[in-house]
Short mmCIF file of C-alpha atoms and ligand atoms in Angstrom, two decimals:
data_model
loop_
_atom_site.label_atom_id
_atom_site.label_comp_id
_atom_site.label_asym_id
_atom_site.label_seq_id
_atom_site.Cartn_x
_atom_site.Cartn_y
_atom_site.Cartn_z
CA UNK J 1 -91.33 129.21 270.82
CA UNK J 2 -88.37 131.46 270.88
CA UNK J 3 -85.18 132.90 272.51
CA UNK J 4 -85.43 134.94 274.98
CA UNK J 5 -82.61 137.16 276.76
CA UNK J 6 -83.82 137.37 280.82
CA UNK J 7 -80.77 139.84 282.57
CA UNK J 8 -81.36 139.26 285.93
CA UNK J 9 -82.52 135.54 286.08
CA UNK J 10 -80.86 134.66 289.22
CA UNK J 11 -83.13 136.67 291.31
CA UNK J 12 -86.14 136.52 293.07
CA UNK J 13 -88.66 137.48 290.39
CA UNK J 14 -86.50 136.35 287.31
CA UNK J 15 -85.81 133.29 288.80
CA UNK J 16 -89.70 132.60 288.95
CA UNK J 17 -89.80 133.75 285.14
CA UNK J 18 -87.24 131.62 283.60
CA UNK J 19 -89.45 128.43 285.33
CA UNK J 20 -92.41 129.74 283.52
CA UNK J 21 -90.66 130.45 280.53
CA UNK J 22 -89.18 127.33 280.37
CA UNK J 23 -92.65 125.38 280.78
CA UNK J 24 -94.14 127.35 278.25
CA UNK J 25 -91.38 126.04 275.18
CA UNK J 26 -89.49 129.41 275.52
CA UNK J 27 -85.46 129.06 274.95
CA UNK J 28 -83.69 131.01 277.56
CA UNK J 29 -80.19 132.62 278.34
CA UNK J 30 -79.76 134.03 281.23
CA UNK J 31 -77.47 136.63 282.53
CA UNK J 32 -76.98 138.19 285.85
CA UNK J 33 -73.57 139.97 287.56
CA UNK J 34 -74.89 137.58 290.70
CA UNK J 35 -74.57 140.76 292.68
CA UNK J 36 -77.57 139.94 294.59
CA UNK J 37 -78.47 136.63 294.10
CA UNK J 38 -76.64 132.92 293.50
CA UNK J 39 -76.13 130.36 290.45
CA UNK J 40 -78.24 127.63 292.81
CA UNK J 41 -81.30 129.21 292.28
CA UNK J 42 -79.96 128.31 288.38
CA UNK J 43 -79.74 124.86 289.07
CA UNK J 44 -83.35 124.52 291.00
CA UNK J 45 -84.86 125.95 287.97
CA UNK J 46 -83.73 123.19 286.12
CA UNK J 47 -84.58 121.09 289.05
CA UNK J 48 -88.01 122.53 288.81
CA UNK J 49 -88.70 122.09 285.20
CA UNK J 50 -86.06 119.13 284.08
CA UNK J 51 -84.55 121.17 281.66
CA UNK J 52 -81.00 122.93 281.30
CA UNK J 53 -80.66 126.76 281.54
CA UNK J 54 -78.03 128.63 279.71
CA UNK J 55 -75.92 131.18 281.72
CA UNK J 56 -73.58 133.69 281.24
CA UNK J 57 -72.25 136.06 283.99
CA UNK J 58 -72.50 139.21 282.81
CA UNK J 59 -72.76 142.48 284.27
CA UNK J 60 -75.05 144.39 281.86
CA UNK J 61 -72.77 147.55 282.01
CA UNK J 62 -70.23 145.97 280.53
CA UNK J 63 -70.83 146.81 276.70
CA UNK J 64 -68.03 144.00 275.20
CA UNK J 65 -69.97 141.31 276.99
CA UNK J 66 -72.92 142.18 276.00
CA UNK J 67 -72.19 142.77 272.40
CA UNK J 68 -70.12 139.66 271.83
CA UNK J 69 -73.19 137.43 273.55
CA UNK J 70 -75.70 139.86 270.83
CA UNK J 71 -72.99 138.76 268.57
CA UNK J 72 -73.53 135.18 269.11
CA UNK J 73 -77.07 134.46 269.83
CA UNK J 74 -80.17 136.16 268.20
CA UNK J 75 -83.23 137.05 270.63
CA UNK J 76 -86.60 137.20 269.96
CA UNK J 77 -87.01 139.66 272.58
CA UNK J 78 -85.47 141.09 276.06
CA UNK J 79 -86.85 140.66 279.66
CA UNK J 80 -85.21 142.91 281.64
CA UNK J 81 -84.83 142.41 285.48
CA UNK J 82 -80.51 143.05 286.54
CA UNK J 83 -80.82 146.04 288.52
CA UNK J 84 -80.27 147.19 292.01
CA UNK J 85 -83.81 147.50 294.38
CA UNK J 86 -83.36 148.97 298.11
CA UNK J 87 -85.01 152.14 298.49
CA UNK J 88 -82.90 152.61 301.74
CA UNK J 89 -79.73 151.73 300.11
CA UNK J 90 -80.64 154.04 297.14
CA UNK J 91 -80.48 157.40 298.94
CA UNK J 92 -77.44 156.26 300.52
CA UNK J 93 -75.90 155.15 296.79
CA UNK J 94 -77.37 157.14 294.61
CA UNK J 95 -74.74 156.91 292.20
CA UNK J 96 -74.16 153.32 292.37
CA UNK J 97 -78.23 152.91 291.46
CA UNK J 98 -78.33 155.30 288.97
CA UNK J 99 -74.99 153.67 287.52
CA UNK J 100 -76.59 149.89 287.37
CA UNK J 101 -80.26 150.89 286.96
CA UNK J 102 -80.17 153.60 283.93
CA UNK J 103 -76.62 152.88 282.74
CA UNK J 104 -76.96 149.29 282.71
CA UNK J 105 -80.26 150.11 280.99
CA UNK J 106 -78.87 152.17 278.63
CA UNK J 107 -76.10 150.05 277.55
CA UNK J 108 -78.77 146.97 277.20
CA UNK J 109 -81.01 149.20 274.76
CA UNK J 110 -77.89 150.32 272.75
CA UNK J 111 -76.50 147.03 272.58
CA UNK J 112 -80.20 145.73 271.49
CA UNK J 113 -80.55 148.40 268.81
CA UNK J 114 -77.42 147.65 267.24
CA UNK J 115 -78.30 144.19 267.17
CA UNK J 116 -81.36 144.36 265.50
CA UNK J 117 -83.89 143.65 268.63
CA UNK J 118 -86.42 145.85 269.59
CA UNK J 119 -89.13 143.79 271.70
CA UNK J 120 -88.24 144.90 275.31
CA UNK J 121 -89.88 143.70 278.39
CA UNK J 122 -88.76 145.96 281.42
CA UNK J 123 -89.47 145.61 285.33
CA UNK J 124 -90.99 148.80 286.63
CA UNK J 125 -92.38 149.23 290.12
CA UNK J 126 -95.38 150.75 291.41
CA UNK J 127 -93.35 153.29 293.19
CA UNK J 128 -93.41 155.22 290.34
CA UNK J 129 -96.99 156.45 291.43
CA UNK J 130 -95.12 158.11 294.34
CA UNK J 131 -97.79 158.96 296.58
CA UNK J 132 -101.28 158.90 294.50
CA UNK J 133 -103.92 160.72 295.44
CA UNK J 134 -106.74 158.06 294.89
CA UNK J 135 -107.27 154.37 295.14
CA UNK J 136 -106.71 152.17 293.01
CA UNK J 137 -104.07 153.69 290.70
CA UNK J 138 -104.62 153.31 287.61
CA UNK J 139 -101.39 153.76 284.55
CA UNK J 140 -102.74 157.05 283.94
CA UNK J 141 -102.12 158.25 287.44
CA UNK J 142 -99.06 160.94 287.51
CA UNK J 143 -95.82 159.87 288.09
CA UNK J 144 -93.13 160.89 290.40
CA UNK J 145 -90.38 159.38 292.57
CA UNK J 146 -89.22 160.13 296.13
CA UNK J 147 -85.60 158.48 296.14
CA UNK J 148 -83.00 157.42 294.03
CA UNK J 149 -84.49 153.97 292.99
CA UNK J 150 -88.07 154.79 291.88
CA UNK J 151 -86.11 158.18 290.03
CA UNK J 152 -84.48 155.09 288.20
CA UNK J 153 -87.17 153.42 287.27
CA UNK J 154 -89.06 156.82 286.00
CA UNK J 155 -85.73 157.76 284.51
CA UNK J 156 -86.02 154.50 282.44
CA UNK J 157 -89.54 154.47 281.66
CA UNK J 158 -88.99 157.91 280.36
CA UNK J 159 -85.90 156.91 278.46
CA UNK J 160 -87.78 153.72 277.09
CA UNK J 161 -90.93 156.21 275.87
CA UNK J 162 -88.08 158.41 274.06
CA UNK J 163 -86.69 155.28 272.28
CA UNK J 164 -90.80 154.13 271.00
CA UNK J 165 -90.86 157.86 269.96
CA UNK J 166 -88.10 158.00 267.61
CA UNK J 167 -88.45 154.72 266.58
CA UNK J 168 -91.63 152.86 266.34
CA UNK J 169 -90.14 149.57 265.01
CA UNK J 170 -89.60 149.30 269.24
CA UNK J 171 -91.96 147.14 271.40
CA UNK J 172 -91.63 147.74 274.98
CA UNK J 173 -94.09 146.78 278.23
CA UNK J 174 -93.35 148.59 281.16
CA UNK J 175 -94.36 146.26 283.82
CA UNK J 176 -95.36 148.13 287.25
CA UNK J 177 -95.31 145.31 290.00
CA UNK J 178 -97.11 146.24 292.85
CA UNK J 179 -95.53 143.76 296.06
CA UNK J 180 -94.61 140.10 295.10
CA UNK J 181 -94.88 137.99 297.56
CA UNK J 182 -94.63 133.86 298.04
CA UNK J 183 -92.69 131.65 296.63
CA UNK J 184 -92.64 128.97 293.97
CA UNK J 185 -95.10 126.23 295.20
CA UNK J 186 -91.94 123.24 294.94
CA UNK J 187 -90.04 125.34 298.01
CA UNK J 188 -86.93 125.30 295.57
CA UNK J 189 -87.13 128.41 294.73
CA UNK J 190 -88.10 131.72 296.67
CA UNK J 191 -86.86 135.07 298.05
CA UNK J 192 -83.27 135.07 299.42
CA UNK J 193 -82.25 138.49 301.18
CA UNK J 194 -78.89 139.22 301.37
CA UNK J 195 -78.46 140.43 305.71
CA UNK J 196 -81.55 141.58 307.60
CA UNK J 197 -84.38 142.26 305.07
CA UNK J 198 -85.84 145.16 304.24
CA UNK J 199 -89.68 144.62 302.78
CA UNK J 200 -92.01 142.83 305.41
CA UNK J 201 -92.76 139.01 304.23
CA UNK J 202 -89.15 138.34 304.29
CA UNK J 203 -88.91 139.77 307.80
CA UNK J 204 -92.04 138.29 309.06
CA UNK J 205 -90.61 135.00 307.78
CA UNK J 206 -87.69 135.74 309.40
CA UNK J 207 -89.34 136.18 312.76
CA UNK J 208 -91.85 133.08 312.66
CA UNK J 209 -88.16 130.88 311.67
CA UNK J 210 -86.95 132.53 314.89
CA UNK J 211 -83.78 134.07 313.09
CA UNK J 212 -85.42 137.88 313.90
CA UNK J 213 -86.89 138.20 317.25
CA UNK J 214 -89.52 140.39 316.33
CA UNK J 215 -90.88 142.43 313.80
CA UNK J 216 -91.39 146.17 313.86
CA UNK J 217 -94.75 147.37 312.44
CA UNK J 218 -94.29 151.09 311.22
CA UNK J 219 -96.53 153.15 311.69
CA UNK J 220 -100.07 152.34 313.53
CA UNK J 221 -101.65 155.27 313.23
CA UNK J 222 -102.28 155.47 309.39
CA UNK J 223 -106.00 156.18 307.65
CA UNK J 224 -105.98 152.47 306.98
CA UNK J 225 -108.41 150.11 308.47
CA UNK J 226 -106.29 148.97 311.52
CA UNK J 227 -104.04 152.20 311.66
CA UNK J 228 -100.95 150.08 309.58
CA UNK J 229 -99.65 150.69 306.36
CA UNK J 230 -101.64 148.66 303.34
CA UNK J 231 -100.22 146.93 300.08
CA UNK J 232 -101.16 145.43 296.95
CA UNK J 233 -98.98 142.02 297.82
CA UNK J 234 -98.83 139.50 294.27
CA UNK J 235 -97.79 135.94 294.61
CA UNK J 236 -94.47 136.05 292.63
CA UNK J 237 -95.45 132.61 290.37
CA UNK J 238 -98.48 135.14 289.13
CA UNK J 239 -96.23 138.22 288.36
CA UNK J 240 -93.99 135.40 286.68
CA UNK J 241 -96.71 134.67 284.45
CA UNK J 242 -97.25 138.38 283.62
CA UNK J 243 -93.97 137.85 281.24
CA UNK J 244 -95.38 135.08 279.33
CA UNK J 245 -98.58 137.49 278.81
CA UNK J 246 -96.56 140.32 277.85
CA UNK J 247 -94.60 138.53 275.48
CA UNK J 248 -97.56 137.29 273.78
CA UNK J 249 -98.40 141.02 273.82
CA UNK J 250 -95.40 141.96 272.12
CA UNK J 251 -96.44 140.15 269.19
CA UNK J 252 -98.83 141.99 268.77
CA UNK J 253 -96.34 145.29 268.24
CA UNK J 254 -98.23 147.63 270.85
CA UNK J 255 -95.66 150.14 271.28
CA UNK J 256 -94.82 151.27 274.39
CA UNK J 257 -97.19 150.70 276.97
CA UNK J 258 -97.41 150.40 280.69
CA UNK J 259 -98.83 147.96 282.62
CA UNK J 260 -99.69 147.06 286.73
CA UNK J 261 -99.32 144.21 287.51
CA UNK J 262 -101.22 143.62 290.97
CA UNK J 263 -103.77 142.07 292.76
CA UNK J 264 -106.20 144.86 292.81
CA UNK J 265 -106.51 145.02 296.54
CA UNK J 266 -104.72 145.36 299.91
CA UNK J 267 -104.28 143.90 303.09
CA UNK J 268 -102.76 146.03 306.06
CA UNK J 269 -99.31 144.83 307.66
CA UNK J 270 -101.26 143.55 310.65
CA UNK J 271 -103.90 141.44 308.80
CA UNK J 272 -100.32 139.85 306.60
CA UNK J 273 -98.93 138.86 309.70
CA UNK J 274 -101.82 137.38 311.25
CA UNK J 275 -102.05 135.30 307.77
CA UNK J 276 -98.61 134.08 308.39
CA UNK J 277 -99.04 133.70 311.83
CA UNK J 278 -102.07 131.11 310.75
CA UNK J 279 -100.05 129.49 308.09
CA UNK J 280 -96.46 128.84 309.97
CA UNK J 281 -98.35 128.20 313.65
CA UNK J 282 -95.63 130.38 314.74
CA UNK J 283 -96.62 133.49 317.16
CA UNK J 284 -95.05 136.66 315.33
CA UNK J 285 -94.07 138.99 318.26
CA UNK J 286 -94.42 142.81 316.85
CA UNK J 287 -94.26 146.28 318.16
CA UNK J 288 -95.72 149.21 316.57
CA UNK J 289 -92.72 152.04 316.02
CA UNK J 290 -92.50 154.89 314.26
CA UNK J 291 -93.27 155.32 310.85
CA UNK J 292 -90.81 154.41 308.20
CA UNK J 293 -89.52 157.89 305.99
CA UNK J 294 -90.95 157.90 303.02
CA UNK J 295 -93.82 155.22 303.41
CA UNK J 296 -97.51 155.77 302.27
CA UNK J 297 -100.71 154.66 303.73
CA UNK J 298 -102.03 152.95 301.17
CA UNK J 299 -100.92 151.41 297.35
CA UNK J 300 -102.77 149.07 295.64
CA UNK J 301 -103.37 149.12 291.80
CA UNK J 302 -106.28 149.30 289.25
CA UNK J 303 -105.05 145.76 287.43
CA UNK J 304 -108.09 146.17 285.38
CA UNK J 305 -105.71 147.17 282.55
CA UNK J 306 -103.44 144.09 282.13
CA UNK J 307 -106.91 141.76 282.38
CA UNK J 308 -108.06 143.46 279.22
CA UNK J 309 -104.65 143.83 276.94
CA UNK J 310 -102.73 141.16 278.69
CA UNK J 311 -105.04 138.84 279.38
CA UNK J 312 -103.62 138.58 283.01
CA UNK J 313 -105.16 138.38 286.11
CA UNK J 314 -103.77 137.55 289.57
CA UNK J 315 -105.13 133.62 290.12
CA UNK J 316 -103.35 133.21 293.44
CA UNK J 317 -104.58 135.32 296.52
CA UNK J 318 -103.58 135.52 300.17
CA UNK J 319 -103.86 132.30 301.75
CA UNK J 320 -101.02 130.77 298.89
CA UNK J 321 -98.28 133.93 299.26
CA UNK J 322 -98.39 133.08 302.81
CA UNK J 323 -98.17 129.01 302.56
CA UNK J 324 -95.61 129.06 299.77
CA UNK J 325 -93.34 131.36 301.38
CA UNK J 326 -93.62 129.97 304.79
CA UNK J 327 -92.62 126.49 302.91
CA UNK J 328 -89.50 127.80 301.36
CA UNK J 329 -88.18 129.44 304.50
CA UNK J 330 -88.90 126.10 306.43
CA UNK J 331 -86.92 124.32 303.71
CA UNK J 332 -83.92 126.52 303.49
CA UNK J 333 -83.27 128.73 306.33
CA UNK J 334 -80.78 129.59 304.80
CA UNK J 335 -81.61 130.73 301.48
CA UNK J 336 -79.67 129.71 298.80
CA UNK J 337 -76.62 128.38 301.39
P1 NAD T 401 -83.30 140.58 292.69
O1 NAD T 401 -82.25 141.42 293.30
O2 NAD T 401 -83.62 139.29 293.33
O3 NAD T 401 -82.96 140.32 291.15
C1 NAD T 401 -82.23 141.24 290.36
C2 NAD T 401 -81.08 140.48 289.72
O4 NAD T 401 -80.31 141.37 288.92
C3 NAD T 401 -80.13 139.87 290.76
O5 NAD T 401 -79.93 138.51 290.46
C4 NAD T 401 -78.84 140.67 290.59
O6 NAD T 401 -77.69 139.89 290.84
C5 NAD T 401 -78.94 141.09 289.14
N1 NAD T 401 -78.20 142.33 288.80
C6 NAD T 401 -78.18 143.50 289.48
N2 NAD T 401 -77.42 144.39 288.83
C7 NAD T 401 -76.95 143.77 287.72
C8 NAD T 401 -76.10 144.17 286.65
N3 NAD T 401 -75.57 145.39 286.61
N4 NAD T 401 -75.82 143.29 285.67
C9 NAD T 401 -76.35 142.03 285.71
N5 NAD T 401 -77.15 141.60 286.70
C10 NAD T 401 -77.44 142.46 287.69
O7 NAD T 401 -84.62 141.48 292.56
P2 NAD T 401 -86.09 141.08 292.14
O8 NAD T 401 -86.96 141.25 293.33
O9 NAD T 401 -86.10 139.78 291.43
O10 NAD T 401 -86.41 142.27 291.16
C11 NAD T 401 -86.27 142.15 289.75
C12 NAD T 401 -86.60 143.49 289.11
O11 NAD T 401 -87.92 143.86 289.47
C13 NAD T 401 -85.70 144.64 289.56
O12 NAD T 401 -85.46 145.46 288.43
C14 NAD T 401 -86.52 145.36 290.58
O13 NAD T 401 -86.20 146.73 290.67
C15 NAD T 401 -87.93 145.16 290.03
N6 NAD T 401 -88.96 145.24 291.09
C16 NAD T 401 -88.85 144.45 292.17
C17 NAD T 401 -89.80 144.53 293.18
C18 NAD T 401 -89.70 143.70 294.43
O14 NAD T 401 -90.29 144.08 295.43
N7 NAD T 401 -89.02 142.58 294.44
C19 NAD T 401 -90.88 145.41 293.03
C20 NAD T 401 -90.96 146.20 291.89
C21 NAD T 401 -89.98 146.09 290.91
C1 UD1 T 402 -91.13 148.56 298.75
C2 UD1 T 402 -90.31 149.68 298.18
C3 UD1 T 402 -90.87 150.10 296.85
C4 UD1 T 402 -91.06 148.91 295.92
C5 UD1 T 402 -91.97 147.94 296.63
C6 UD1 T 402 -92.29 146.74 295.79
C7 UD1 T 402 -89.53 150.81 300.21
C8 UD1 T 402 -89.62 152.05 301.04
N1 UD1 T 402 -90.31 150.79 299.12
O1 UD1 T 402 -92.40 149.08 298.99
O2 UD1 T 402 -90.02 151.03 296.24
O3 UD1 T 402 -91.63 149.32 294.72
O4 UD1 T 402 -91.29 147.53 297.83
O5 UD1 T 402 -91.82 145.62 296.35
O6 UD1 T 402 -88.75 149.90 300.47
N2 UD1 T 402 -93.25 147.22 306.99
C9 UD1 T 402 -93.19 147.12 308.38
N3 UD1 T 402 -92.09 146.56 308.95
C10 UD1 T 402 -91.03 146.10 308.23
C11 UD1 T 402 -91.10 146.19 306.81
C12 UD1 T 402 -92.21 146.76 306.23
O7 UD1 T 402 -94.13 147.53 309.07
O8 UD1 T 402 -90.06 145.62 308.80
C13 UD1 T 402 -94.46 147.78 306.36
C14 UD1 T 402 -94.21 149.04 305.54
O9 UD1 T 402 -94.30 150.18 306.33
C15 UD1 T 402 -95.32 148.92 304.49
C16 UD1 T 402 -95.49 147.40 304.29
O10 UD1 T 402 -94.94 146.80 305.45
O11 UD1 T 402 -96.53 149.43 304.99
C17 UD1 T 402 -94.76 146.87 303.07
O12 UD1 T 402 -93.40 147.28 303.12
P1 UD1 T 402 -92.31 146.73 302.10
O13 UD1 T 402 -92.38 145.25 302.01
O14 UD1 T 402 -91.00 147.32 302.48
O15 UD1 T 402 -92.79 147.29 300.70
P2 UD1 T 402 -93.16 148.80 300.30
O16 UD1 T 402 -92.69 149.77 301.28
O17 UD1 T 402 -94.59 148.80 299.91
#
């Protein structure tokens, strides 16, 4: 066992984590600014696993807050998740994502440092591949970023190589998710977009609850195998138990290192909603529409990296993303309330 320090708990993927955490023996705090997600999802962790979470709300650019809770508690290690995700909203913000993203980051590393803690788990994205040249994509693949939130997350992972560089006492895993999907199996916990949602599960759920009328598919004329864009979609209770992998990993001192974390295959936007469309028994109306800026054909990642030094494979495929998140929609329209 020991303490862990998850920023960004309250969300959709940390949320996930702490459960997982918490069944493995881990000790938790959690903070989170709740800029994008609520306290309840708090509460139905410790619905979930009958134990108490610890919570602070914290905004990790504030440096005071973070030092007196470094001040107060010692952690074993970091997992890193507070940090600001739409692409869309990025070019529009720029400054706002590069503020919470690489600031926030910043201020969590210096805060870490100072404190004596150098085992860092971060949440990368697989848009740091930008747009690859081959399939599967593999961690060696070059890196680049077309907006302001994958520049973040390079920015980072560069900033987080720097920090291994001068200072090898530093342990950091770079975790690349490819597109988590689902929802914890209980229905207590899932995805809860703030407005109309941006990535397509939450829309399609949308739709099949009736709150959306319809989705729009962009793009049907891409080298894919139905002419719609393909992804690398991970049920989120499997990237959850990525962290308890990498934190085993950690022990092991390995530097920094990236890892994907993905299924290692794709299914097209048409052949996801048909799945849905099969779990829910709800028709989802679509039209095809122009493609969305900045999309590529195809992403889906080489995970043969993270089975070999994690450990870690994906156990949960298709059929379960699509049940799970179809069961927490139907149980809280809503969200969170
Ligand atoms: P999320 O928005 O549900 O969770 C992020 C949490 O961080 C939220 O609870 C939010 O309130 C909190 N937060 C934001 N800024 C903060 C700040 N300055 N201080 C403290 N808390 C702050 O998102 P998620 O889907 O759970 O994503 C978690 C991480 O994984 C993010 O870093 C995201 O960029 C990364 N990621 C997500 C996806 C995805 O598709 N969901 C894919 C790749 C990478
Ligand atoms: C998005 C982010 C990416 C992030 C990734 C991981 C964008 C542009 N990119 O990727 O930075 O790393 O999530 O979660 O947001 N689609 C539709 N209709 C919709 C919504 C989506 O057809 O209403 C299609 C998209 O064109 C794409 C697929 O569905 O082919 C998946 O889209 P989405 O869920 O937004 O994820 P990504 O674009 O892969």
């Amino acid at each position: 066992m020991s303490k862990i320090l998850v920023t960004g708990g309250a969300g959709y993927i940390g949320s996930h984590t702490c459960v997982e955490l918490i069944d493995a023996g881990h000790e938790l705090l959690v903070i989170d600014n709740l800029s994008n997600s609520s306290i309840e999802s708090l509460s139905r962790v410790e619905q979930i696993t009958g134990k108490p979470v610890t919570f602070e709300q914290i905004d990790i650019r504030d440096a005071r807050a973070l030092n007196q809770l470094f001040d107060s508690h010692t952690f074993d290690a970091v997992i890193h998740f507070a940090g600001l995700k739409a692409v869309g909203e990025s070019c529009e913000l720029p400054l706002e994502y590069y503020h919470n993203n690489v600031s926030g980051t910043l201020n969590l590393c210096l805060t870490m440092k100072a404190h004596n803690c150098r085992n860092l788990v971060f949440s990368s994205s697989a848009t740091v591949y930008g747009d690859p040249a081959s399939l599967p994509i593999a961690e060696n693949f070059p890196l680049s970023a077309t907006n302001p939130y994958g520049r973040s997350k390079l920015i980072i992972e560069e900033m987080l190589g720097d920090l291994h560089r001068a200072d090898s006492a530093w342990n950091i895993l770079l975790l690349r998710y490819f597109n988590p999907a689902g929802a914890h199996p209980s229905g207590l916990i899932g995805e809860d977009p703030n407005g109309v949602p941006n990535n397509l599960l939450p829309y399609i759920s949308q739709v099949a609850i009736g709150k959306l009328e319809q989705l729009r598919v962009f793009g049907g004329d891409y080298d894919t195998l139905d002419g719609t864009g393909v992804r690398d979609y991970i049920h989120v209770v499997d990237l959850a138990k990525g962290h308890l992998k990498a934190l085993q990993k950690l022990q092991q001192q390995p530097g920094c290192k990236a890892y994907n974390l993905g299924v290692g295959n794709g299914y097209s936007v048409l052949q996801m909603v048909q799945a849905y469309a099969n779990a829910s028994g709800k028709k989802i109306p679509y039209q095809i529409v122009d493609r969305r800026p900045g999309d590529i054909a195809s992403c889906y990642a080489d995970a043969s990296l993270a089975a070999q030094e994690l450990g870690w494979s994906a156990e949960l495929g298709l059929d379960e993303m699509v049940r799970d998140g179809w069961n927490w929609q139907q149980k809280n329209p809503d969200g969170f309330g």
